[in-house]
Amino acid sequence: MNTPLVAPPKDTRQGSIAIVGMGMTLGSHLTPLSRSHIEQADVIFAGLSDNIVEQWLQRMNSDVRSLQPYYKEGKSRRKTYEEWVELMMVEVRAGKRVCGVFYGHPGIFAWSPHKVIEVARAEGFQAHMEPGVSAEDCLYADLGIDPGTVGCQHYEAGQILFYERRIDPSSYLVLWQVGLVGDRSLARFTTSGAYRQVLVDVLAKDYPLDHEIIIYRAVTLPIQKPRIRRIALRDLPFVDVPTEETVVIPPAAALKPNHEIRERLAALDKLEQEAATA
């Protein structure tokens, strides 16, 4: 007779992790639920925009550990992000309530928050992500863009170079991390204008070189104003574009009506009207 399998006793030091978004602007975007996670945590790991925001965070929890020192020039960012995951998981496995605090939305352009939640859940720990106000949200407000009008495409800028992506010039095109475009090493913090020239050459297949584009940066402190620069596409290689700035390309073509589908829908409308009056 087979002996029934018995689950091992549950670890009474059950830890947990909550990943929360600080939002973009200090003090303005933090939600009450995210604040609660911060205040109740045993330890905080902070991946934030600057030391001022970290100091503000320390007013809510005394044990704040910055993740920024793990970045190094020439060191693969992937290795840094893997180290972040392990740092957080060490404390979760020790039975602590851990909170990872990241600027903006913690799940946007952020590998470590998604990965640590995946690892924690696979090991049986409670893990949760709480959204925050992202740079994308600020972009829509500051530039007066409604993505519902003509649509909005979002790409990490390198994907435009590394892959064959289909661009629709009748919608907005938002390119993230243009300051790093073309980097395949994951070990640099910037790339030169020569790399942005390659990006312009690719975009020139769908946009005229004199098409006006926008370089945008959201505010991180309440005393700041958003940085908005408008230049011609051809000039992109010759201006400084820090990694925290985003390139927005407005539509260069009008929406093209799909007459075939419109006629099909009109026929359906007619059939339904006839059925309703029959």
PDB file of C-alpha atoms in Angstrom:
ATOM      1  CA  MET A   1       0.000   0.000   0.000  1.00  0.00           C
ATOM      2  CA  ASN A   2       1.364   3.382  -0.992  1.00  0.00           C
ATOM      3  CA  THR A   3       1.935   5.919   1.735  1.00  0.00           C
ATOM      4  CA  PRO A   4      -0.065   9.108   0.990  1.00  0.00           C
ATOM      5  CA  LEU A   5       1.969  12.173   0.235  1.00  0.00           C
ATOM      6  CA  VAL A   6       1.933  14.759   3.018  1.00  0.00           C
ATOM      7  CA  ALA A   7       2.733  18.398   2.355  1.00  0.00           C
ATOM      8  CA  PRO A   8       5.626  19.745   4.397  1.00  0.00           C
ATOM      9  CA  PRO A   9       4.702  22.073   7.265  1.00  0.00           C
ATOM     10  CA  LYS A  10       4.163  25.631   6.153  1.00  0.00           C
ATOM     11  CA  ASP A  11       6.919  28.103   7.000  1.00  0.00           C
ATOM     12  CA  THR A  12       5.613  30.309   9.807  1.00  0.00           C
ATOM     13  CA  ARG A  13       7.996  33.072   8.679  1.00  0.00           C
ATOM     14  CA  GLN A  14       5.913  33.646   5.585  1.00  0.00           C
ATOM     15  CA  GLY A  15       7.102  36.825   3.905  1.00  0.00           C
ATOM     16  CA  SER A  16       5.426  38.924   1.245  1.00  0.00           C
ATOM     17  CA  ILE A  17       6.271  41.568  -1.295  1.00  0.00           C
ATOM     18  CA  ALA A  18       4.351  44.526  -2.644  1.00  0.00           C
ATOM     19  CA  ILE A  19       5.687  46.465  -5.616  1.00  0.00           C
ATOM     20  CA  VAL A  20       4.275  49.986  -5.743  1.00  0.00           C
ATOM     21  CA  GLY A  21       4.564  53.023  -7.975  1.00  0.00           C
ATOM     22  CA  MET A  22       5.621  56.367  -6.564  1.00  0.00           C
ATOM     23  CA  GLY A  23       4.266  58.179  -9.595  1.00  0.00           C
ATOM     24  CA  MET A  24       6.282  60.781 -11.471  1.00  0.00           C
ATOM     25  CA  THR A  25       5.880  63.933  -9.371  1.00  0.00           C
ATOM     26  CA  LEU A  26       7.075  63.837  -5.762  1.00  0.00           C
ATOM     27  CA  GLY A  27       4.202  63.782  -3.277  1.00  0.00           C
ATOM     28  CA  SER A  28       1.511  64.354  -5.893  1.00  0.00           C
ATOM     29  CA  HIS A  29       0.987  60.904  -7.405  1.00  0.00           C
ATOM     30  CA  LEU A  30       1.361  58.467  -4.506  1.00  0.00           C
ATOM     31  CA  THR A  31      -1.931  56.649  -3.919  1.00  0.00           C
ATOM     32  CA  PRO A  32      -3.263  55.949  -0.407  1.00  0.00           C
ATOM     33  CA  LEU A  33      -2.919  52.181  -0.952  1.00  0.00           C
ATOM     34  CA  SER A  34       0.704  52.495  -2.074  1.00  0.00           C
ATOM     35  CA  ARG A  35       1.446  54.698   0.931  1.00  0.00           C
ATOM     36  CA  SER A  36      -0.074  52.050   3.189  1.00  0.00           C
ATOM     37  CA  HIS A  37       2.204  49.363   1.731  1.00  0.00           C
ATOM     38  CA  ILE A  38       5.216  51.627   2.303  1.00  0.00           C
ATOM     39  CA  GLU A  39       4.319  52.491   5.881  1.00  0.00           C
ATOM     40  CA  GLN A  40       3.567  48.901   6.901  1.00  0.00           C
ATOM     41  CA  ALA A  41       6.598  47.259   5.274  1.00  0.00           C
ATOM     42  CA  ASP A  42       9.506  45.889   7.306  1.00  0.00           C
ATOM     43  CA  VAL A  43      11.979  46.915   4.605  1.00  0.00           C
ATOM     44  CA  ILE A  44      11.829  49.158   1.536  1.00  0.00           C
ATOM     45  CA  PHE A  45      13.859  48.774  -1.654  1.00  0.00           C
ATOM     46  CA  ALA A  46      13.839  51.998  -3.660  1.00  0.00           C
ATOM     47  CA  GLY A  47      14.395  52.367  -7.386  1.00  0.00           C
ATOM     48  CA  LEU A  48      13.664  56.067  -7.678  1.00  0.00           C
ATOM     49  CA  SER A  49      14.656  59.026  -9.830  1.00  0.00           C
ATOM     50  CA  ASP A  50      16.893  60.896  -7.381  1.00  0.00           C
ATOM     51  CA  ASN A  51      18.068  61.264  -3.777  1.00  0.00           C
ATOM     52  CA  ILE A  52      15.455  63.887  -2.966  1.00  0.00           C
ATOM     53  CA  VAL A  53      12.670  61.378  -3.608  1.00  0.00           C
ATOM     54  CA  GLU A  54      14.499  58.750  -1.523  1.00  0.00           C
ATOM     55  CA  GLN A  55      14.783  61.207   1.381  1.00  0.00           C
ATOM     56  CA  TRP A  56      11.066  61.920   1.153  1.00  0.00           C
ATOM     57  CA  LEU A  57      10.382  58.172   1.208  1.00  0.00           C
ATOM     58  CA  GLN A  58      12.409  57.814   4.416  1.00  0.00           C
ATOM     59  CA  ARG A  59       9.836  59.977   6.191  1.00  0.00           C
ATOM     60  CA  MET A  60       7.353  57.104   5.768  1.00  0.00           C
ATOM     61  CA  ASN A  61       9.653  54.184   6.626  1.00  0.00           C
ATOM     62  CA  SER A  62      12.986  54.136   8.450  1.00  0.00           C
ATOM     63  CA  ASP A  63      14.454  51.150   6.572  1.00  0.00           C
ATOM     64  CA  VAL A  64      14.854  52.375   2.985  1.00  0.00           C
ATOM     65  CA  ARG A  65      17.551  50.719   0.878  1.00  0.00           C
ATOM     66  CA  SER A  66      18.487  52.376  -2.385  1.00  0.00           C
ATOM     67  CA  LEU A  67      18.901  50.218  -5.479  1.00  0.00           C
ATOM     68  CA  GLN A  68      20.723  52.922  -7.431  1.00  0.00           C
ATOM     69  CA  PRO A  69      24.291  52.036  -6.253  1.00  0.00           C
ATOM     70  CA  TYR A  70      24.080  48.725  -8.142  1.00  0.00           C
ATOM     71  CA  TYR A  71      24.262  50.568 -11.472  1.00  0.00           C
ATOM     72  CA  LYS A  72      27.784  50.876 -12.865  1.00  0.00           C
ATOM     73  CA  GLU A  73      29.139  52.085 -16.200  1.00  0.00           C
ATOM     74  CA  GLY A  74      30.157  49.055 -18.246  1.00  0.00           C
ATOM     75  CA  LYS A  75      28.066  46.671 -16.141  1.00  0.00           C
ATOM     76  CA  SER A  76      25.133  44.979 -17.824  1.00  0.00           C
ATOM     77  CA  ARG A  77      21.851  46.430 -16.621  1.00  0.00           C
ATOM     78  CA  ARG A  78      20.407  42.920 -16.806  1.00  0.00           C
ATOM     79  CA  LYS A  79      22.902  41.823 -14.129  1.00  0.00           C
ATOM     80  CA  THR A  80      21.936  44.821 -12.013  1.00  0.00           C
ATOM     81  CA  TYR A  81      18.247  43.986 -12.313  1.00  0.00           C
ATOM     82  CA  GLU A  82      18.896  40.344 -11.394  1.00  0.00           C
ATOM     83  CA  GLU A  83      20.745  41.558  -8.297  1.00  0.00           C
ATOM     84  CA  TRP A  84      17.744  43.690  -7.359  1.00  0.00           C
ATOM     85  CA  VAL A  85      15.464  40.666  -7.533  1.00  0.00           C
ATOM     86  CA  GLU A  86      17.751  38.606  -5.316  1.00  0.00           C
ATOM     87  CA  LEU A  87      18.130  41.437  -2.779  1.00  0.00           C
ATOM     88  CA  MET A  88      14.370  41.669  -2.389  1.00  0.00           C
ATOM     89  CA  MET A  89      13.836  37.916  -2.313  1.00  0.00           C
ATOM     90  CA  VAL A  90      16.412  37.428   0.467  1.00  0.00           C
ATOM     91  CA  GLU A  91      14.231  39.548   2.746  1.00  0.00           C
ATOM     92  CA  VAL A  92      10.999  37.931   1.576  1.00  0.00           C
ATOM     93  CA  ARG A  93      12.438  34.478   2.340  1.00  0.00           C
ATOM     94  CA  ALA A  94      13.406  35.761   5.775  1.00  0.00           C
ATOM     95  CA  GLY A  95       9.707  36.285   6.476  1.00  0.00           C
ATOM     96  CA  LYS A  96       9.623  40.058   6.122  1.00  0.00           C
ATOM     97  CA  ARG A  97       7.020  42.296   4.559  1.00  0.00           C
ATOM     98  CA  VAL A  98       8.966  43.780   1.693  1.00  0.00           C
ATOM     99  CA  CYS A  99       7.972  46.754  -0.423  1.00  0.00           C
ATOM    100  CA  GLY A 100       9.694  47.676  -3.667  1.00  0.00           C
ATOM    101  CA  VAL A 101       9.101  51.317  -4.554  1.00  0.00           C
ATOM    102  CA  PHE A 102       9.745  52.463  -8.116  1.00  0.00           C
ATOM    103  CA  TYR A 103       9.188  55.810  -9.788  1.00  0.00           C
ATOM    104  CA  GLY A 104       6.281  56.163 -12.164  1.00  0.00           C
ATOM    105  CA  HIS A 105       4.396  52.940 -12.769  1.00  0.00           C
ATOM    106  CA  PRO A 106       6.431  50.003 -11.385  1.00  0.00           C
ATOM    107  CA  GLY A 107       5.468  47.708 -14.236  1.00  0.00           C
ATOM    108  CA  ILE A 108       6.418  49.941 -17.177  1.00  0.00           C
ATOM    109  CA  PHE A 109       9.948  49.590 -18.549  1.00  0.00           C
ATOM    110  CA  ALA A 110      10.835  47.741 -15.381  1.00  0.00           C
ATOM    111  CA  TRP A 111      12.054  44.128 -15.600  1.00  0.00           C
ATOM    112  CA  SER A 112      12.848  43.577 -11.920  1.00  0.00           C
ATOM    113  CA  PRO A 113       9.374  44.331 -10.479  1.00  0.00           C
ATOM    114  CA  HIS A 114       7.708  41.799 -12.789  1.00  0.00           C
ATOM    115  CA  LYS A 115      10.447  39.230 -12.193  1.00  0.00           C
ATOM    116  CA  VAL A 116      10.470  39.471  -8.403  1.00  0.00           C
ATOM    117  CA  ILE A 117       6.700  38.984  -8.327  1.00  0.00           C
ATOM    118  CA  GLU A 118       7.063  35.958 -10.593  1.00  0.00           C
ATOM    119  CA  VAL A 119       9.790  34.450  -8.375  1.00  0.00           C
ATOM    120  CA  ALA A 120       7.948  35.185  -5.136  1.00  0.00           C
ATOM    121  CA  ARG A 121       4.720  33.588  -6.332  1.00  0.00           C
ATOM    122  CA  ALA A 122       6.587  30.552  -7.667  1.00  0.00           C
ATOM    123  CA  GLU A 123       8.064  30.073  -4.183  1.00  0.00           C
ATOM    124  CA  GLY A 124       4.665  30.380  -2.518  1.00  0.00           C
ATOM    125  CA  PHE A 125       4.882  33.920  -1.183  1.00  0.00           C
ATOM    126  CA  GLN A 126       2.247  36.614  -1.488  1.00  0.00           C
ATOM    127  CA  ALA A 127       3.184  39.151  -4.143  1.00  0.00           C
ATOM    128  CA  HIS A 128       1.292  42.146  -5.485  1.00  0.00           C
ATOM    129  CA  MET A 129       1.882  45.093  -7.827  1.00  0.00           C
ATOM    130  CA  GLU A 130       0.151  48.391  -7.210  1.00  0.00           C
ATOM    131  CA  PRO A 131       0.069  50.770 -10.216  1.00  0.00           C
ATOM    132  CA  GLY A 132       1.305  54.327 -10.231  1.00  0.00           C
ATOM    133  CA  VAL A 133       1.047  57.405 -12.431  1.00  0.00           C
ATOM    134  CA  SER A 134       3.453  56.825 -15.311  1.00  0.00           C
ATOM    135  CA  ALA A 135       5.370  59.079 -17.683  1.00  0.00           C
ATOM    136  CA  GLU A 136       2.848  58.040 -20.317  1.00  0.00           C
ATOM    137  CA  ASP A 137      -0.015  59.392 -18.202  1.00  0.00           C
ATOM    138  CA  CYS A 138       1.820  62.697 -17.722  1.00  0.00           C
ATOM    139  CA  LEU A 139       2.622  62.853 -21.427  1.00  0.00           C
ATOM    140  CA  TYR A 140      -1.041  62.730 -22.420  1.00  0.00           C
ATOM    141  CA  ALA A 141      -1.873  65.522 -19.965  1.00  0.00           C
ATOM    142  CA  ASP A 142       1.086  67.795 -20.697  1.00  0.00           C
ATOM    143  CA  LEU A 143       0.969  67.469 -24.498  1.00  0.00           C
ATOM    144  CA  GLY A 144      -2.816  67.446 -24.787  1.00  0.00           C
ATOM    145  CA  ILE A 145      -2.924  64.097 -26.561  1.00  0.00           C
ATOM    146  CA  ASP A 146      -5.958  61.839 -26.485  1.00  0.00           C
ATOM    147  CA  PRO A 147      -4.855  58.374 -27.669  1.00  0.00           C
ATOM    148  CA  GLY A 148      -8.448  57.589 -28.522  1.00  0.00           C
ATOM    149  CA  THR A 149      -8.627  60.050 -31.415  1.00  0.00           C
ATOM    150  CA  VAL A 150      -6.240  58.522 -33.964  1.00  0.00           C
ATOM    151  CA  GLY A 151      -4.504  55.866 -31.866  1.00  0.00           C
ATOM    152  CA  CYS A 152      -1.092  55.765 -30.229  1.00  0.00           C
ATOM    153  CA  GLN A 153       1.809  53.354 -30.772  1.00  0.00           C
ATOM    154  CA  HIS A 154       4.447  52.829 -28.095  1.00  0.00           C
ATOM    155  CA  TYR A 155       7.843  51.247 -28.695  1.00  0.00           C
ATOM    156  CA  GLU A 156      11.131  51.031 -26.897  1.00  0.00           C
ATOM    157  CA  ALA A 157      13.231  52.894 -29.457  1.00  0.00           C
ATOM    158  CA  GLY A 158      15.688  50.059 -29.979  1.00  0.00           C
ATOM    159  CA  GLN A 159      12.906  47.799 -31.234  1.00  0.00           C
ATOM    160  CA  ILE A 160      12.514  50.044 -34.259  1.00  0.00           C
ATOM    161  CA  LEU A 161      16.115  49.190 -35.189  1.00  0.00           C
ATOM    162  CA  PHE A 162      16.440  45.588 -34.032  1.00  0.00           C
ATOM    163  CA  TYR A 163      13.157  44.292 -35.454  1.00  0.00           C
ATOM    164  CA  GLU A 164      10.929  44.837 -38.455  1.00  0.00           C
ATOM    165  CA  ARG A 165       8.109  46.760 -36.811  1.00  0.00           C
ATOM    166  CA  ARG A 166       5.139  48.064 -38.751  1.00  0.00           C
ATOM    167  CA  ILE A 167       4.664  51.800 -38.110  1.00  0.00           C
ATOM    168  CA  ASP A 168       1.346  53.531 -38.792  1.00  0.00           C
ATOM    169  CA  PRO A 169       2.106  57.210 -39.545  1.00  0.00           C
ATOM    170  CA  SER A 170      -1.575  58.126 -39.193  1.00  0.00           C
ATOM    171  CA  SER A 171      -1.356  57.640 -35.401  1.00  0.00           C
ATOM    172  CA  TYR A 172       0.934  59.025 -32.711  1.00  0.00           C
ATOM    173  CA  LEU A 173       4.249  57.220 -32.304  1.00  0.00           C
ATOM    174  CA  VAL A 174       5.865  57.329 -28.856  1.00  0.00           C
ATOM    175  CA  LEU A 175       9.475  56.178 -28.622  1.00  0.00           C
ATOM    176  CA  TRP A 176      10.939  55.455 -25.190  1.00  0.00           C
ATOM    177  CA  GLN A 177      14.611  55.488 -24.188  1.00  0.00           C
ATOM    178  CA  VAL A 178      15.798  57.175 -27.358  1.00  0.00           C
ATOM    179  CA  GLY A 179      18.910  58.260 -25.470  1.00  0.00           C
ATOM    180  CA  LEU A 180      19.970  54.603 -25.428  1.00  0.00           C
ATOM    181  CA  VAL A 181      18.816  53.680 -28.915  1.00  0.00           C
ATOM    182  CA  GLY A 182      20.976  51.128 -30.654  1.00  0.00           C
ATOM    183  CA  ASP A 183      22.710  49.880 -27.510  1.00  0.00           C
ATOM    184  CA  ARG A 184      22.950  46.081 -27.533  1.00  0.00           C
ATOM    185  CA  SER A 185      25.395  45.735 -24.647  1.00  0.00           C
ATOM    186  CA  LEU A 186      22.989  46.803 -21.867  1.00  0.00           C
ATOM    187  CA  ALA A 187      26.104  48.318 -20.298  1.00  0.00           C
ATOM    188  CA  ARG A 188      25.899  51.929 -21.505  1.00  0.00           C
ATOM    189  CA  PHE A 189      23.845  54.809 -20.159  1.00  0.00           C
ATOM    190  CA  THR A 190      23.770  56.738 -23.449  1.00  0.00           C
ATOM    191  CA  THR A 191      24.519  56.342 -27.138  1.00  0.00           C
ATOM    192  CA  SER A 192      25.771  59.020 -29.508  1.00  0.00           C
ATOM    193  CA  GLY A 193      24.008  60.982 -32.211  1.00  0.00           C
ATOM    194  CA  ALA A 194      25.288  58.500 -34.792  1.00  0.00           C
ATOM    195  CA  TYR A 195      22.911  55.909 -33.344  1.00  0.00           C
ATOM    196  CA  ARG A 196      20.027  58.382 -33.442  1.00  0.00           C
ATOM    197  CA  GLN A 197      20.877  59.000 -37.093  1.00  0.00           C
ATOM    198  CA  VAL A 198      20.233  55.318 -37.775  1.00  0.00           C
ATOM    199  CA  LEU A 199      16.872  55.715 -36.056  1.00  0.00           C
ATOM    200  CA  VAL A 200      16.071  58.763 -38.202  1.00  0.00           C
ATOM    201  CA  ASP A 201      17.006  56.842 -41.349  1.00  0.00           C
ATOM    202  CA  VAL A 202      14.536  54.102 -40.414  1.00  0.00           C
ATOM    203  CA  LEU A 203      11.772  56.553 -39.485  1.00  0.00           C
ATOM    204  CA  ALA A 204      12.309  58.484 -42.744  1.00  0.00           C
ATOM    205  CA  LYS A 205      10.642  55.589 -44.556  1.00  0.00           C
ATOM    206  CA  ASP A 206       7.339  56.694 -43.000  1.00  0.00           C
ATOM    207  CA  TYR A 207       7.879  60.367 -42.097  1.00  0.00           C
ATOM    208  CA  PRO A 208       9.262  63.377 -43.971  1.00  0.00           C
ATOM    209  CA  LEU A 209      12.537  64.665 -42.532  1.00  0.00           C
ATOM    210  CA  ASP A 210      10.997  68.080 -41.851  1.00  0.00           C
ATOM    211  CA  HIS A 211       8.156  66.524 -39.826  1.00  0.00           C
ATOM    212  CA  GLU A 212       7.910  68.125 -36.379  1.00  0.00           C
ATOM    213  CA  ILE A 213       8.590  65.792 -33.458  1.00  0.00           C
ATOM    214  CA  ILE A 214       8.409  66.422 -29.705  1.00  0.00           C
ATOM    215  CA  ILE A 215      11.022  65.597 -27.066  1.00  0.00           C
ATOM    216  CA  TYR A 216       9.258  65.353 -23.714  1.00  0.00           C
ATOM    217  CA  ARG A 217      10.211  64.978 -20.072  1.00  0.00           C
ATOM    218  CA  ALA A 218       7.713  64.740 -17.205  1.00  0.00           C
ATOM    219  CA  VAL A 219       8.308  66.630 -13.972  1.00  0.00           C
ATOM    220  CA  THR A 220       9.608  64.824 -10.887  1.00  0.00           C
ATOM    221  CA  LEU A 221       9.369  67.741  -8.439  1.00  0.00           C
ATOM    222  CA  PRO A 222       6.290  69.970  -7.932  1.00  0.00           C
ATOM    223  CA  ILE A 223       8.349  73.122  -8.550  1.00  0.00           C
ATOM    224  CA  GLN A 224       9.317  71.987 -12.050  1.00  0.00           C
ATOM    225  CA  LYS A 225       7.575  72.350 -15.378  1.00  0.00           C
ATOM    226  CA  PRO A 226       7.537  69.652 -18.067  1.00  0.00           C
ATOM    227  CA  ARG A 227      10.331  69.959 -20.616  1.00  0.00           C
ATOM    228  CA  ILE A 228       8.878  70.115 -24.130  1.00  0.00           C
ATOM    229  CA  ARG A 229      11.063  70.651 -27.186  1.00  0.00           C
ATOM    230  CA  ARG A 230       9.839  70.649 -30.775  1.00  0.00           C
ATOM    231  CA  ILE A 231      12.321  69.947 -33.557  1.00  0.00           C
ATOM    232  CA  ALA A 232      12.393  68.569 -37.097  1.00  0.00           C
ATOM    233  CA  LEU A 233      12.925  64.827 -37.362  1.00  0.00           C
ATOM    234  CA  ARG A 234      16.204  65.374 -39.242  1.00  0.00           C
ATOM    235  CA  ASP A 235      17.645  67.269 -36.245  1.00  0.00           C
ATOM    236  CA  LEU A 236      17.209  64.444 -33.734  1.00  0.00           C
ATOM    237  CA  PRO A 237      20.840  63.219 -34.019  1.00  0.00           C
ATOM    238  CA  PHE A 238      22.151  66.690 -33.176  1.00  0.00           C
ATOM    239  CA  VAL A 239      20.312  67.376 -29.892  1.00  0.00           C
ATOM    240  CA  ASP A 240      20.947  65.890 -26.470  1.00  0.00           C
ATOM    241  CA  VAL A 241      18.306  63.318 -25.505  1.00  0.00           C
ATOM    242  CA  PRO A 242      18.755  61.983 -21.951  1.00  0.00           C
ATOM    243  CA  THR A 243      17.346  58.518 -21.265  1.00  0.00           C
ATOM    244  CA  GLU A 244      14.502  59.930 -19.175  1.00  0.00           C
ATOM    245  CA  GLU A 245      13.178  61.920 -22.145  1.00  0.00           C
ATOM    246  CA  THR A 246      10.666  60.537 -24.618  1.00  0.00           C
ATOM    247  CA  VAL A 247      10.230  61.247 -28.307  1.00  0.00           C
ATOM    248  CA  VAL A 248       6.684  61.745 -29.580  1.00  0.00           C
ATOM    249  CA  ILE A 249       6.009  61.763 -33.317  1.00  0.00           C
ATOM    250  CA  PRO A 250       2.601  63.231 -34.219  1.00  0.00           C
ATOM    251  CA  PRO A 251       0.646  61.785 -37.145  1.00  0.00           C
ATOM    252  CA  ALA A 252       2.057  62.530 -40.592  1.00  0.00           C
ATOM    253  CA  ALA A 253      -0.905  61.175 -42.558  1.00  0.00           C
ATOM    254  CA  ALA A 254      -4.678  61.285 -42.301  1.00  0.00           C
ATOM    255  CA  LEU A 255      -6.722  58.239 -41.365  1.00  0.00           C
ATOM    256  CA  LYS A 256      -7.722  56.377 -44.530  1.00  0.00           C
ATOM    257  CA  PRO A 257     -11.378  55.292 -44.623  1.00  0.00           C
ATOM    258  CA  ASN A 258     -12.013  51.579 -45.151  1.00  0.00           C
ATOM    259  CA  HIS A 259     -14.902  51.838 -47.603  1.00  0.00           C
ATOM    260  CA  GLU A 260     -15.351  48.090 -47.988  1.00  0.00           C
ATOM    261  CA  ILE A 261     -15.895  47.532 -44.270  1.00  0.00           C
ATOM    262  CA  ARG A 262     -18.068  50.641 -43.949  1.00  0.00           C
ATOM    263  CA  GLU A 263     -20.369  49.275 -46.663  1.00  0.00           C
ATOM    264  CA  ARG A 264     -20.497  45.913 -44.900  1.00  0.00           C
ATOM    265  CA  LEU A 265     -21.435  47.561 -41.609  1.00  0.00           C
ATOM    266  CA  ALA A 266     -24.061  49.688 -43.325  1.00  0.00           C
ATOM    267  CA  ALA A 267     -25.617  46.515 -44.741  1.00  0.00           C
ATOM    268  CA  LEU A 268     -25.699  44.993 -41.258  1.00  0.00           C
ATOM    269  CA  ASP A 269     -27.338  48.134 -39.895  1.00  0.00           C
ATOM    270  CA  LYS A 270     -30.016  47.884 -42.595  1.00  0.00           C
ATOM    271  CA  LEU A 271     -30.706  44.202 -41.844  1.00  0.00           C
ATOM    272  CA  GLU A 272     -31.061  44.890 -38.118  1.00  0.00           C
ATOM    273  CA  GLN A 273     -33.403  47.819 -38.739  1.00  0.00           C
ATOM    274  CA  GLU A 274     -35.563  45.689 -41.030  1.00  0.00           C
ATOM    275  CA  ALA A 275     -35.640  42.894 -38.445  1.00  0.00           C
ATOM    276  CA  ALA A 276     -36.644  45.339 -35.717  1.00  0.00           C
ATOM    277  CA  THR A 277     -39.584  46.687 -37.736  1.00  0.00           C
ATOM    278  CA  ALA A 278     -40.776  43.329 -39.082  1.00  0.00           C
TER     279      ALA A 278
END
